[in-house]
CSV table of C-alpha atoms in Angstrom, one decimal:
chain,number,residue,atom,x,y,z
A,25,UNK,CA,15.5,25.4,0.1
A,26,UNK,CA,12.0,24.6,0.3
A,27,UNK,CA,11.1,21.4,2.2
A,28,UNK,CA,8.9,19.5,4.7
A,29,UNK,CA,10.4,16.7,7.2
A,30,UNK,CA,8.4,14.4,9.4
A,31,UNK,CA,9.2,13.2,12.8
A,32,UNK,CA,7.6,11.4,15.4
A,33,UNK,CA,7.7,7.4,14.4
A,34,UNK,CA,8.6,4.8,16.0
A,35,UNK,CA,8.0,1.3,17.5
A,36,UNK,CA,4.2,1.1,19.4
A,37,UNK,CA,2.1,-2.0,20.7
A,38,UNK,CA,-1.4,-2.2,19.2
A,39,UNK,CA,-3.4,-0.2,20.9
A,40,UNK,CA,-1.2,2.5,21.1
A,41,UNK,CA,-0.9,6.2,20.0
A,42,UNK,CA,1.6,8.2,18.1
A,43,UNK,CA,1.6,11.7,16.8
A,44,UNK,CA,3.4,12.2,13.5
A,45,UNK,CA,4.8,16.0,13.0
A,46,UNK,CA,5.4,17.4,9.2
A,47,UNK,CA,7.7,20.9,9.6
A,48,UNK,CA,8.1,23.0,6.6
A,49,UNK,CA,11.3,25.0,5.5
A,50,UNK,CA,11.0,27.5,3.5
A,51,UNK,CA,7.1,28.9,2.7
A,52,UNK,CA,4.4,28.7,4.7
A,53,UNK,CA,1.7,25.8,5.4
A,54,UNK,CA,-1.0,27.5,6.0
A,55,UNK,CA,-1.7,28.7,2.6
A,56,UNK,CA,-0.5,25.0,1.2
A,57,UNK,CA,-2.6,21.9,0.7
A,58,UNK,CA,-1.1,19.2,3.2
A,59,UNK,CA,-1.0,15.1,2.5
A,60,UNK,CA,-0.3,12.0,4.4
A,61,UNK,CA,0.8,9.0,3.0
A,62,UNK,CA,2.3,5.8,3.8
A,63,UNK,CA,3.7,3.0,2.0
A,64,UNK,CA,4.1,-0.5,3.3
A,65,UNK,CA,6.3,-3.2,1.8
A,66,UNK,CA,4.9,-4.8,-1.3
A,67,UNK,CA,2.2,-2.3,-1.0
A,68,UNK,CA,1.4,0.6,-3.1
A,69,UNK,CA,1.4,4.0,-1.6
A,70,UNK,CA,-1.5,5.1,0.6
A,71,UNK,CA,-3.5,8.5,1.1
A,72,UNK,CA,-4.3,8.3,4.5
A,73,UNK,CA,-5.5,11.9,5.3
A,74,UNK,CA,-5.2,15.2,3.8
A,75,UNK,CA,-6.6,19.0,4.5
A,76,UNK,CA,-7.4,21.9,2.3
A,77,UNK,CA,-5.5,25.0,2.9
A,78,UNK,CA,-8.2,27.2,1.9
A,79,UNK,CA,-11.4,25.8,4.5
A,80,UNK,CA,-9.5,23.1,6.5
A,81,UNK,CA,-11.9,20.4,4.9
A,82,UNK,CA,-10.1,16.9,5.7
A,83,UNK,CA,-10.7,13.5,4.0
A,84,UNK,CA,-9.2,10.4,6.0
A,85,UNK,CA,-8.9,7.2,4.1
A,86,UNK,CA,-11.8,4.1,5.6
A,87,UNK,CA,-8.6,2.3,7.2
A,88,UNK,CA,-8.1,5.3,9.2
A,89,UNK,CA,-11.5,7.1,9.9
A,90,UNK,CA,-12.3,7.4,13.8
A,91,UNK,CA,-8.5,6.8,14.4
A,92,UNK,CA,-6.6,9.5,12.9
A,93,UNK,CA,-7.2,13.3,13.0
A,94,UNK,CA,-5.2,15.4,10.8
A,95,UNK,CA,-4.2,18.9,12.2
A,96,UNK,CA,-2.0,22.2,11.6
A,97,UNK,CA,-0.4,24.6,13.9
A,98,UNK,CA,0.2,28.0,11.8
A,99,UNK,CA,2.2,29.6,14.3
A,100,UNK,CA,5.3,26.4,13.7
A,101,UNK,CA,4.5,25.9,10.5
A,102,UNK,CA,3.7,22.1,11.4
A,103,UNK,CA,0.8,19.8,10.5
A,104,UNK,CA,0.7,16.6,13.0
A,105,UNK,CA,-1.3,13.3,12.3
A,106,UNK,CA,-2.5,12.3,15.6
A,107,UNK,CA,-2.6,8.3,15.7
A,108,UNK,CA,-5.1,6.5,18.1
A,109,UNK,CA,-5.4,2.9,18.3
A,110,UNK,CA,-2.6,1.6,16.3
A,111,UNK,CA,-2.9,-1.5,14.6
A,112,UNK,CA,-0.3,-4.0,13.0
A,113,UNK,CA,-1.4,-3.0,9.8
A,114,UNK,CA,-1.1,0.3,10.0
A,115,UNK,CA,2.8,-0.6,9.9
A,116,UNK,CA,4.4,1.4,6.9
A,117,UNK,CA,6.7,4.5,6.4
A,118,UNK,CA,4.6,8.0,6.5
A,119,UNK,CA,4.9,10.9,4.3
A,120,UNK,CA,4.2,14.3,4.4
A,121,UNK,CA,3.3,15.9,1.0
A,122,UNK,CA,2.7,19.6,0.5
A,123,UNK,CA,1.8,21.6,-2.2
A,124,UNK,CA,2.6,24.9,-3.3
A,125,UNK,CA,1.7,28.1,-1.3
A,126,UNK,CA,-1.6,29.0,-3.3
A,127,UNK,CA,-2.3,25.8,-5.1
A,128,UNK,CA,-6.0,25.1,-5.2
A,129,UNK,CA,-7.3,21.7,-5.5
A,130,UNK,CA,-11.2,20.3,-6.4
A,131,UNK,CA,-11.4,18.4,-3.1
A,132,UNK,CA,-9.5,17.2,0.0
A,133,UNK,CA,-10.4,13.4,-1.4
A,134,UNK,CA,-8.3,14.7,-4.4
A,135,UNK,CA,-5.3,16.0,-2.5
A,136,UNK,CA,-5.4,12.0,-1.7
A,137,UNK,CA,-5.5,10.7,-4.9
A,138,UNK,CA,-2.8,8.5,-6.6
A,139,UNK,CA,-2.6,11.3,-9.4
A,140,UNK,CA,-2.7,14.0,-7.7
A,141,UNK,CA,1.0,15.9,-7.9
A,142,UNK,CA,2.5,17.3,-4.5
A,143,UNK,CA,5.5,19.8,-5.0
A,144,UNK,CA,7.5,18.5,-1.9
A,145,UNK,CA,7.8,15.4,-0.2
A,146,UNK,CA,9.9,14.5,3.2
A,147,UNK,CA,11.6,11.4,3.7
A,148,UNK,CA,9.4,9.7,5.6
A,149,UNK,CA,9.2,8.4,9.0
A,150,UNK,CA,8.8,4.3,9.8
A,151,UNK,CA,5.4,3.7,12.0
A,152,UNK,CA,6.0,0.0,13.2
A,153,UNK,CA,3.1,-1.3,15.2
A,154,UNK,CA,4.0,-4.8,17.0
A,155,UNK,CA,4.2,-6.6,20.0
């Protein structure tokens, strides 16, 4: 069965740090477009950063630039979001989203978009950022 699950949430103060992991089961991530996302309550669903198989180009969404670095380890088939500085607002449950080994999209902006189409998505890990 093909599938990515993330790990790593969990309860921080502002300020704080947390590192987000996305595994894959099933294909490889190296040769697949990888998305973060995250959803608050009452809010629609965020891109927050996303990487081109292909170059490694990344895009990071404004909230998020200077604060979030998006990375993959080939060798465990993981990509990580590296969190610095957390703020209340960046309270929401995170996805992972991962395309098809191959897939080629136009830019890594794109692979953020509200229209673009991922093939998998995990079931998300709660980031809650609070005193």
């Amino acid at each position: 069965q093909l599938q990515v699950v993330e790990s790593g949430g969990g309860l921080v103060q502002p300020g704080g740090s947390l590192k987000l992991s996305c595994a894959a089961a099933g294909f490889k991530l190296d040769l697949s477009n990888i998305g973060w996302f995250r959803q608050a309550p009452g809010k629609e669903r965020e891109g927050v950063s996303c990487i081109d198989w292909r170059d490694g180009t990344t895009y990071y969404a404004d909230s998020v630039k200077d604060r979030f670095t998006i990375s993959r380890d080939n060798a465990k088939n993981t990509v990580y979001l590296q969190m610095y500085n957390l703020r209340p607002e960046d309270t929401a449950v995170y996805y992972c989203a991962a395309d098809a080994p191959g897939k080629i999209a136009s830019t890594a902006k794109a692979l953020c978009g509200p229209i673009y189409v991922h093939e998998y998505w995990g079931q998300g890990t709660q980031v809650t950022v609070s005193t």
